[in-house]
Short mmCIF file of C-alpha atoms in Angstrom, two decimals:
data_model
loop_
_atom_site.label_atom_id
_atom_site.label_comp_id
_atom_site.label_asym_id
_atom_site.label_seq_id
_atom_site.Cartn_x
_atom_site.Cartn_y
_atom_site.Cartn_z
CA UNK A 1 -3.55 45.57 -27.24
CA UNK A 2 -7.04 46.65 -28.35
CA UNK A 3 -7.83 43.10 -29.54
CA UNK A 4 -6.71 41.53 -26.22
CA UNK A 5 -8.86 43.97 -24.24
CA UNK A 6 -11.88 43.21 -26.43
CA UNK A 7 -11.48 39.42 -25.90
CA UNK A 8 -11.19 39.97 -22.14
CA UNK A 9 -14.39 42.04 -22.05
CA UNK A 10 -16.27 39.41 -24.07
CA UNK A 11 -15.12 36.66 -21.69
CA UNK A 12 -16.17 38.69 -18.66
CA UNK A 13 -19.57 39.38 -20.22
CA UNK A 14 -20.30 35.71 -20.92
CA UNK A 15 -18.96 34.60 -17.54
CA UNK A 16 -21.26 37.01 -15.71
CA UNK A 17 -24.19 36.20 -18.02
CA UNK A 18 -23.97 32.48 -17.20
CA UNK A 19 -23.71 32.98 -13.45
CA UNK A 20 -26.63 33.62 -11.12
CA UNK A 21 -26.95 33.59 -7.36
CA UNK A 22 -29.39 30.97 -6.08
CA UNK A 23 -31.07 31.37 -2.71
CA UNK A 24 -34.08 29.08 -3.10
CA UNK A 25 -34.63 25.46 -4.19
CA UNK A 26 -37.82 24.00 -5.69
CA UNK A 27 -38.06 20.27 -6.48
CA UNK A 28 -40.93 18.91 -8.55
CA UNK A 29 -42.00 15.43 -9.62
CA UNK A 30 -40.42 13.44 -6.78
CA UNK A 31 -42.70 10.92 -5.04
CA UNK A 32 -40.53 8.36 -3.25
CA UNK A 33 -37.19 10.15 -3.21
CA UNK A 34 -37.11 12.88 -0.59
CA UNK A 35 -36.03 16.45 -1.27
CA UNK A 36 -33.16 16.07 1.18
CA UNK A 37 -31.90 13.00 -0.71
CA UNK A 38 -32.00 14.92 -3.99
CA UNK A 39 -30.15 17.81 -2.38
CA UNK A 40 -27.43 15.54 -0.99
CA UNK A 41 -26.90 13.45 -4.14
CA UNK A 42 -27.06 16.52 -6.36
CA UNK A 43 -24.46 18.29 -4.15
CA UNK A 44 -26.65 21.39 -4.16
CA UNK A 45 -25.65 24.49 -2.22
CA UNK A 46 -27.80 27.60 -1.81
CA UNK A 47 -26.84 31.22 -1.37
CA UNK A 48 -24.01 31.02 -3.88
CA UNK A 49 -23.41 31.71 -7.55
CA UNK A 50 -24.41 28.83 -9.85
CA UNK A 51 -22.81 28.49 -13.29
CA UNK A 52 -23.82 26.48 -16.34
CA UNK A 53 -21.12 24.00 -15.35
CA UNK A 54 -22.75 23.62 -11.90
CA UNK A 55 -26.13 22.88 -13.50
CA UNK A 56 -24.55 20.18 -15.68
CA UNK A 57 -22.84 18.65 -12.64
CA UNK A 58 -26.10 18.55 -10.65
CA UNK A 59 -27.89 16.90 -13.58
CA UNK A 60 -25.15 14.29 -13.97
CA UNK A 61 -25.10 13.57 -10.24
CA UNK A 62 -28.85 12.96 -10.13
CA UNK A 63 -28.85 10.74 -13.23
CA UNK A 64 -26.02 8.65 -11.76
CA UNK A 65 -28.22 7.65 -8.78
CA UNK A 66 -30.40 5.53 -11.12
CA UNK A 67 -33.44 6.91 -9.29
CA UNK A 68 -34.61 9.09 -12.17
CA UNK A 69 -35.66 8.47 -15.73
CA UNK A 70 -35.48 12.16 -16.54
CA UNK A 71 -33.98 15.24 -14.87
CA UNK A 72 -34.24 18.89 -15.85
CA UNK A 73 -32.53 21.75 -14.03
CA UNK A 74 -33.01 25.49 -14.53
CA UNK A 75 -32.73 28.82 -12.71
CA UNK A 76 -35.55 31.36 -12.59
CA UNK A 77 -35.49 34.51 -10.47
CA UNK A 78 -32.70 33.24 -8.21
CA UNK A 79 -34.56 29.95 -7.71
CA UNK A 80 -33.09 26.59 -8.68
CA UNK A 81 -35.90 24.47 -10.11
CA UNK A 82 -35.31 20.71 -10.41
CA UNK A 83 -37.92 18.59 -12.14
CA UNK A 84 -37.50 14.81 -11.92
CA UNK A 85 -39.32 11.78 -13.25
CA UNK A 86 -38.68 8.69 -11.12
CA UNK A 87 -38.15 5.21 -12.48
CA UNK A 88 -40.93 2.75 -11.61
CA UNK A 89 -40.33 0.39 -8.70
CA UNK A 90 -40.25 -3.40 -9.02
CA UNK A 91 -43.11 -4.73 -6.91
CA UNK A 92 -42.58 -8.45 -7.59
CA UNK A 93 -39.65 -10.16 -9.33
CA UNK A 94 -40.48 -13.63 -10.64
CA UNK A 95 -38.14 -16.17 -12.29
CA UNK A 96 -39.82 -18.89 -14.35
CA UNK A 97 -38.29 -21.95 -16.02
CA UNK A 98 -35.65 -22.74 -13.42
CA UNK A 99 -36.62 -25.42 -10.89
CA UNK A 100 -33.23 -25.88 -9.26
CA UNK A 101 -33.22 -23.99 -5.96
CA UNK A 102 -29.43 -23.40 -5.88
CA UNK A 103 -29.52 -21.91 -9.39
CA UNK A 104 -32.43 -19.64 -8.47
CA UNK A 105 -30.65 -18.36 -5.40
CA UNK A 106 -27.48 -17.65 -7.36
CA UNK A 107 -29.38 -15.81 -10.12
CA UNK A 108 -31.16 -13.61 -7.58
CA UNK A 109 -27.79 -12.87 -6.01
CA UNK A 110 -25.97 -11.85 -9.20
CA UNK A 111 -28.63 -9.66 -10.83
CA UNK A 112 -28.83 -5.99 -9.86
CA UNK A 113 -32.62 -5.62 -10.22
CA UNK A 114 -34.39 -6.38 -6.95
CA UNK A 115 -37.87 -6.11 -5.49
CA UNK A 116 -38.66 -2.64 -4.11
CA UNK A 117 -35.80 -1.17 -6.18
CA UNK A 118 -35.90 1.05 -9.26
CA UNK A 119 -36.38 -0.58 -12.65
CA UNK A 120 -34.11 0.59 -15.50
CA UNK A 121 -33.77 -0.88 -18.96
CA UNK A 122 -29.98 -0.60 -18.86
CA UNK A 123 -29.88 -2.71 -15.68
CA UNK A 124 -32.27 -5.20 -17.27
CA UNK A 125 -29.99 -5.66 -20.31
CA UNK A 126 -26.97 -6.21 -18.02
CA UNK A 127 -28.89 -8.71 -15.87
CA UNK A 128 -29.97 -10.75 -18.90
CA UNK A 129 -26.30 -10.98 -19.91
CA UNK A 130 -25.30 -11.99 -16.36
CA UNK A 131 -27.86 -14.81 -16.35
CA UNK A 132 -26.67 -16.08 -19.74
CA UNK A 133 -23.05 -15.99 -18.56
CA UNK A 134 -24.05 -17.87 -15.40
CA UNK A 135 -25.56 -20.68 -17.47
CA UNK A 136 -22.66 -20.64 -19.94
CA UNK A 137 -20.20 -21.40 -17.13
CA UNK A 138 -22.33 -24.44 -16.27
CA UNK A 139 -22.24 -25.64 -19.87
CA UNK A 140 -25.67 -24.33 -20.96
CA UNK A 141 -24.30 -22.34 -23.88
CA UNK A 142 -27.63 -21.73 -25.63
CA UNK A 143 -29.75 -20.58 -22.69
CA UNK A 144 -32.56 -18.17 -23.60
CA UNK A 145 -33.62 -15.40 -21.24
CA UNK A 146 -36.76 -13.40 -22.00
CA UNK A 147 -38.50 -10.81 -19.84
CA UNK A 148 -42.01 -9.51 -19.38
CA UNK A 149 -43.35 -6.69 -17.26
CA UNK A 150 -46.80 -6.19 -15.81
CA UNK A 151 -47.64 -2.54 -15.21
CA UNK A 152 -49.48 -2.10 -11.90
CA UNK A 153 -49.68 1.69 -12.05
CA UNK A 154 -47.55 4.61 -13.19
CA UNK A 155 -45.01 4.00 -10.44
CA UNK A 156 -44.96 0.21 -9.97
CA UNK A 157 -44.54 -2.94 -12.03
CA UNK A 158 -43.98 -6.70 -11.75
CA UNK A 159 -40.95 -8.11 -13.59
CA UNK A 160 -40.80 -11.66 -14.93
CA UNK A 161 -37.72 -13.53 -16.20
CA UNK A 162 -38.51 -16.53 -18.41
CA UNK A 163 -35.56 -18.93 -18.74
CA UNK A 164 -34.98 -21.84 -21.09
CA UNK A 165 -31.70 -23.52 -20.19
CA UNK A 166 -31.53 -25.75 -23.24
CA UNK A 167 -29.12 -28.67 -23.47
CA UNK A 168 -25.88 -28.80 -21.56
CA UNK A 169 -22.94 -28.86 -23.98
CA UNK A 170 -20.62 -31.78 -23.23
CA UNK A 171 -16.99 -31.94 -24.36
CA UNK A 172 -16.71 -35.04 -26.54
CA UNK A 173 -13.22 -34.50 -27.93
CA UNK A 174 -10.06 -32.58 -27.01
CA UNK A 175 -7.09 -32.48 -29.37
CA UNK A 176 -3.86 -30.53 -29.80
CA UNK A 177 -1.85 -29.37 -32.79
CA UNK A 178 1.71 -28.01 -32.80
CA UNK A 179 2.80 -29.92 -29.68
CA UNK A 180 6.01 -31.33 -31.13
CA UNK A 181 7.83 -32.13 -27.87
CA UNK A 182 5.04 -33.04 -25.45
CA UNK A 183 2.49 -35.78 -26.05
CA UNK A 184 -1.22 -34.96 -26.19
CA UNK A 185 -1.90 -37.47 -23.40
CA UNK A 186 0.31 -35.46 -21.04
CA UNK A 187 -1.32 -32.17 -22.05
CA UNK A 188 -4.77 -33.60 -21.30
CA UNK A 189 -3.55 -34.20 -17.75
CA UNK A 190 -2.52 -30.54 -17.47
CA UNK A 191 -5.76 -28.87 -18.57
CA UNK A 192 -8.95 -28.62 -16.50
CA UNK A 193 -11.35 -29.66 -19.29
CA UNK A 194 -12.15 -33.35 -19.64
CA UNK A 195 -13.74 -35.40 -22.36
CA UNK A 196 -17.21 -36.65 -21.46
CA UNK A 197 -17.13 -40.38 -20.71
CA UNK A 198 -19.89 -42.52 -19.23
CA UNK A 199 -17.90 -43.14 -16.03
CA UNK A 200 -17.41 -39.40 -15.35
CA UNK A 201 -20.61 -38.53 -13.49
CA UNK A 202 -19.28 -36.21 -10.77
CA UNK A 203 -16.97 -33.70 -12.50
CA UNK A 204 -18.34 -30.50 -14.04
CA UNK A 205 -15.25 -30.17 -16.22
CA UNK A 206 -16.88 -32.16 -19.03
CA UNK A 207 -19.28 -29.23 -19.56
CA UNK A 208 -18.05 -26.87 -22.26
CA UNK A 209 -17.71 -23.20 -21.33
CA UNK A 210 -15.55 -20.31 -22.50
CA UNK A 211 -14.27 -19.78 -18.95
CA UNK A 212 -13.02 -23.37 -18.87
CA UNK A 213 -11.30 -23.00 -22.24
CA UNK A 214 -9.63 -19.77 -21.05
CA UNK A 215 -8.40 -21.61 -17.95
CA UNK A 216 -7.03 -24.42 -20.13
CA UNK A 217 -5.05 -21.93 -22.21
CA UNK A 218 -3.49 -20.41 -19.07
CA UNK A 219 -2.63 -23.85 -17.66
CA UNK A 220 -0.99 -24.96 -20.91
CA UNK A 221 0.97 -21.72 -21.19
CA UNK A 222 2.21 -21.95 -17.59
CA UNK A 223 3.16 -25.60 -18.06
CA UNK A 224 5.21 -24.91 -21.19
CA UNK A 225 6.89 -21.91 -19.58
CA UNK A 226 7.81 -24.01 -16.55
CA UNK A 227 9.75 -26.26 -18.96
CA UNK A 228 11.64 -23.36 -20.49
CA UNK A 229 9.39 -22.50 -23.45
CA UNK A 230 9.40 -18.78 -22.72
CA UNK A 231 7.75 -17.70 -25.99
CA UNK A 232 5.00 -20.33 -26.12
CA UNK A 233 1.70 -19.28 -27.72
CA UNK A 234 -1.50 -21.19 -26.92
CA UNK A 235 -5.00 -20.62 -28.25
CA UNK A 236 -8.16 -22.58 -28.90
CA UNK A 237 -7.96 -22.39 -32.67
CA UNK A 238 -11.18 -24.31 -33.25
CA UNK A 239 -14.28 -25.10 -31.20
CA UNK A 240 -16.92 -27.12 -32.99
CA UNK A 241 -20.28 -27.07 -31.20
CA UNK A 242 -23.24 -29.21 -32.21
CA UNK A 243 -26.35 -27.59 -30.74
CA UNK A 244 -28.65 -30.52 -31.51
CA UNK A 245 -26.39 -33.14 -29.94
CA UNK A 246 -25.20 -30.85 -27.17
CA UNK A 247 -21.56 -31.68 -27.93
CA UNK A 248 -18.31 -29.72 -28.35
CA UNK A 249 -14.96 -30.59 -29.90
CA UNK A 250 -11.99 -28.42 -28.87
CA UNK A 251 -8.68 -28.05 -30.69
CA UNK A 252 -5.83 -26.27 -28.89
CA UNK A 253 -3.19 -24.79 -31.18
CA UNK A 254 0.30 -24.56 -29.68
CA UNK A 255 3.35 -22.76 -31.01
CA UNK A 256 6.06 -24.03 -28.67
CA UNK A 257 8.92 -21.73 -29.70
CA UNK A 258 12.45 -22.15 -28.38
CA UNK A 259 13.41 -23.78 -25.11
CA UNK A 260 15.55 -21.39 -23.07
CA UNK A 261 18.34 -22.07 -20.58
CA UNK A 262 19.27 -19.77 -17.68
CA UNK A 263 22.67 -18.39 -18.67
CA UNK A 264 23.35 -15.88 -15.91
CA UNK A 265 21.65 -14.52 -12.78
CA UNK A 266 22.81 -11.26 -11.19
CA UNK A 267 21.73 -8.42 -8.97
CA UNK A 268 21.80 -4.69 -9.61
CA UNK A 269 21.91 -3.12 -6.14
CA UNK A 270 21.14 0.54 -5.44
CA UNK A 271 24.18 2.33 -3.98
CA UNK A 272 22.18 3.25 -0.83
CA UNK A 273 22.42 -0.42 0.25
CA UNK A 274 25.46 -2.41 1.35
CA UNK A 275 26.10 -4.85 -1.53
CA UNK A 276 27.75 -7.34 0.84
CA UNK A 277 24.33 -8.08 2.35
CA UNK A 278 23.29 -9.65 -0.97
CA UNK A 279 26.42 -11.75 -1.56
CA UNK A 280 24.78 -14.96 -0.17
CA UNK A 281 22.43 -14.90 -3.17
CA UNK A 282 25.30 -15.62 -5.56
CA UNK A 283 25.69 -19.19 -4.30
CA UNK A 284 21.94 -19.76 -4.69
CA UNK A 285 22.04 -18.29 -8.19
CA UNK A 286 24.71 -20.76 -9.28
CA UNK A 287 22.40 -23.68 -8.48
CA UNK A 288 20.00 -22.45 -11.17
CA UNK A 289 22.48 -21.48 -13.89
CA UNK A 290 22.42 -24.01 -16.74
CA UNK A 291 18.89 -25.20 -15.94
CA UNK A 292 15.90 -24.59 -18.17
CA UNK A 293 14.08 -21.33 -17.49
CA UNK A 294 10.89 -21.40 -15.41
CA UNK A 295 8.82 -18.54 -13.96
CA UNK A 296 8.45 -20.69 -10.85
CA UNK A 297 12.23 -20.69 -10.42
CA UNK A 298 12.24 -16.89 -10.71
CA UNK A 299 9.49 -16.77 -8.07
CA UNK A 300 11.58 -18.97 -5.76
CA UNK A 301 14.57 -16.65 -6.17
CA UNK A 302 12.40 -13.63 -5.37
CA UNK A 303 11.33 -15.36 -2.16
CA UNK A 304 15.02 -15.85 -1.27
CA UNK A 305 15.62 -12.14 -1.94
CA UNK A 306 12.64 -11.10 0.22
CA UNK A 307 13.84 -13.32 3.06
CA UNK A 308 17.30 -11.73 2.92
CA UNK A 309 15.77 -8.25 3.05
CA UNK A 310 13.62 -9.22 6.05
CA UNK A 311 16.49 -10.90 7.97
CA UNK A 312 18.64 -7.78 7.58
CA UNK A 313 15.72 -5.51 8.53
CA UNK A 314 16.16 -3.34 5.43
CA UNK A 315 13.61 -0.54 5.08
CA UNK A 316 11.99 1.00 1.98
CA UNK A 317 13.30 -1.71 -0.36
CA UNK A 318 11.67 -2.43 -3.71
CA UNK A 319 12.74 -4.74 -6.52
CA UNK A 320 11.85 -5.91 -9.99
CA UNK A 321 13.08 -8.53 -12.47
CA UNK A 322 14.59 -8.11 -15.92
CA UNK A 323 14.72 -11.11 -18.26
CA UNK A 324 17.11 -10.59 -21.18
CA UNK A 325 17.05 -13.08 -24.07
CA UNK A 326 20.24 -13.90 -25.97
CA UNK A 327 19.78 -16.63 -28.59
CA UNK A 328 18.48 -19.64 -26.61
CA UNK A 329 19.63 -18.23 -23.27
CA UNK A 330 18.02 -15.97 -20.67
CA UNK A 331 19.93 -13.63 -18.36
CA UNK A 332 18.00 -12.73 -15.21
CA UNK A 333 18.70 -9.47 -13.38
CA UNK A 334 17.17 -8.60 -9.99
CA UNK A 335 17.09 -4.80 -9.58
CA UNK A 336 17.04 -3.75 -5.93
CA UNK A 337 16.41 -0.09 -5.17
CA UNK A 338 15.18 2.31 -2.51
CA UNK A 339 11.42 2.82 -2.58
CA UNK A 340 9.37 5.85 -1.63
CA UNK A 341 9.55 6.82 2.03
CA UNK A 342 6.03 7.48 3.31
CA UNK A 343 6.36 9.20 6.66
#
């Protein structure tokens, strides 16, 4: 009992010691950002008790605006004193090394640093990465982006981006390994990437980029799954890039897995619904039983289910799909249940 009372008294002491009523606000160091703006963004209220937690929250709020390089907050004699140091402002933003107008416009659009806005090193690092990614998508995988700043005064600077695009990396060879049932020629028709040939002068898909390779992997996976290869694994196991020649060779590794047949399709209907409404689906289901599995077939069946729900004007209906594997067969179950009623 004595120990509990002692702990309570200690807690009360520290709680009161870290709380102070504030009835006055003093802001120092701000030049461009108004006091009212600081008050609003800091969520500062006067004539109330301020705790250590409140001071931390105000500091965090002000830092998150990206207006300030430094923020200090303290209480003296019932006065909340906020001292800020503002980031310099970008007077002029110049991009050198890129002559193509459309590229320049896109770069200016995607970067966060702008003229007459605050300059921060964290934003600069992110913008350099954005520019490199922009060029990478276009096949310029070794683009260099350097920056310089010209200090005008304590509060203003000019920012310069210097860009060297380098050579565009062209895809010279695409090959596949592990494709035991489907010929490589057919797979080349499925993917978006194309081998660079002298007659292909319009397409951009001969330019190597990670985004294009990622798209190829998704296309190959979807194609195999549409043929019943439910467990297929696709990855670009090897990409050989020659910087000097500006060429890339891509090898897609495929583990086809088993080919699955649709064994059974059924519904699991919530007891709140009349099961007879869903009987027409059984005839549709039978048309798919015995065929090879495909996610597109499942999508088609979901559309049939949605149409039935709409025709019968059923309310608050939700559904999901279960796919149960048994050997080389897949059983598909459509669970239909009552959703949340938002009144």
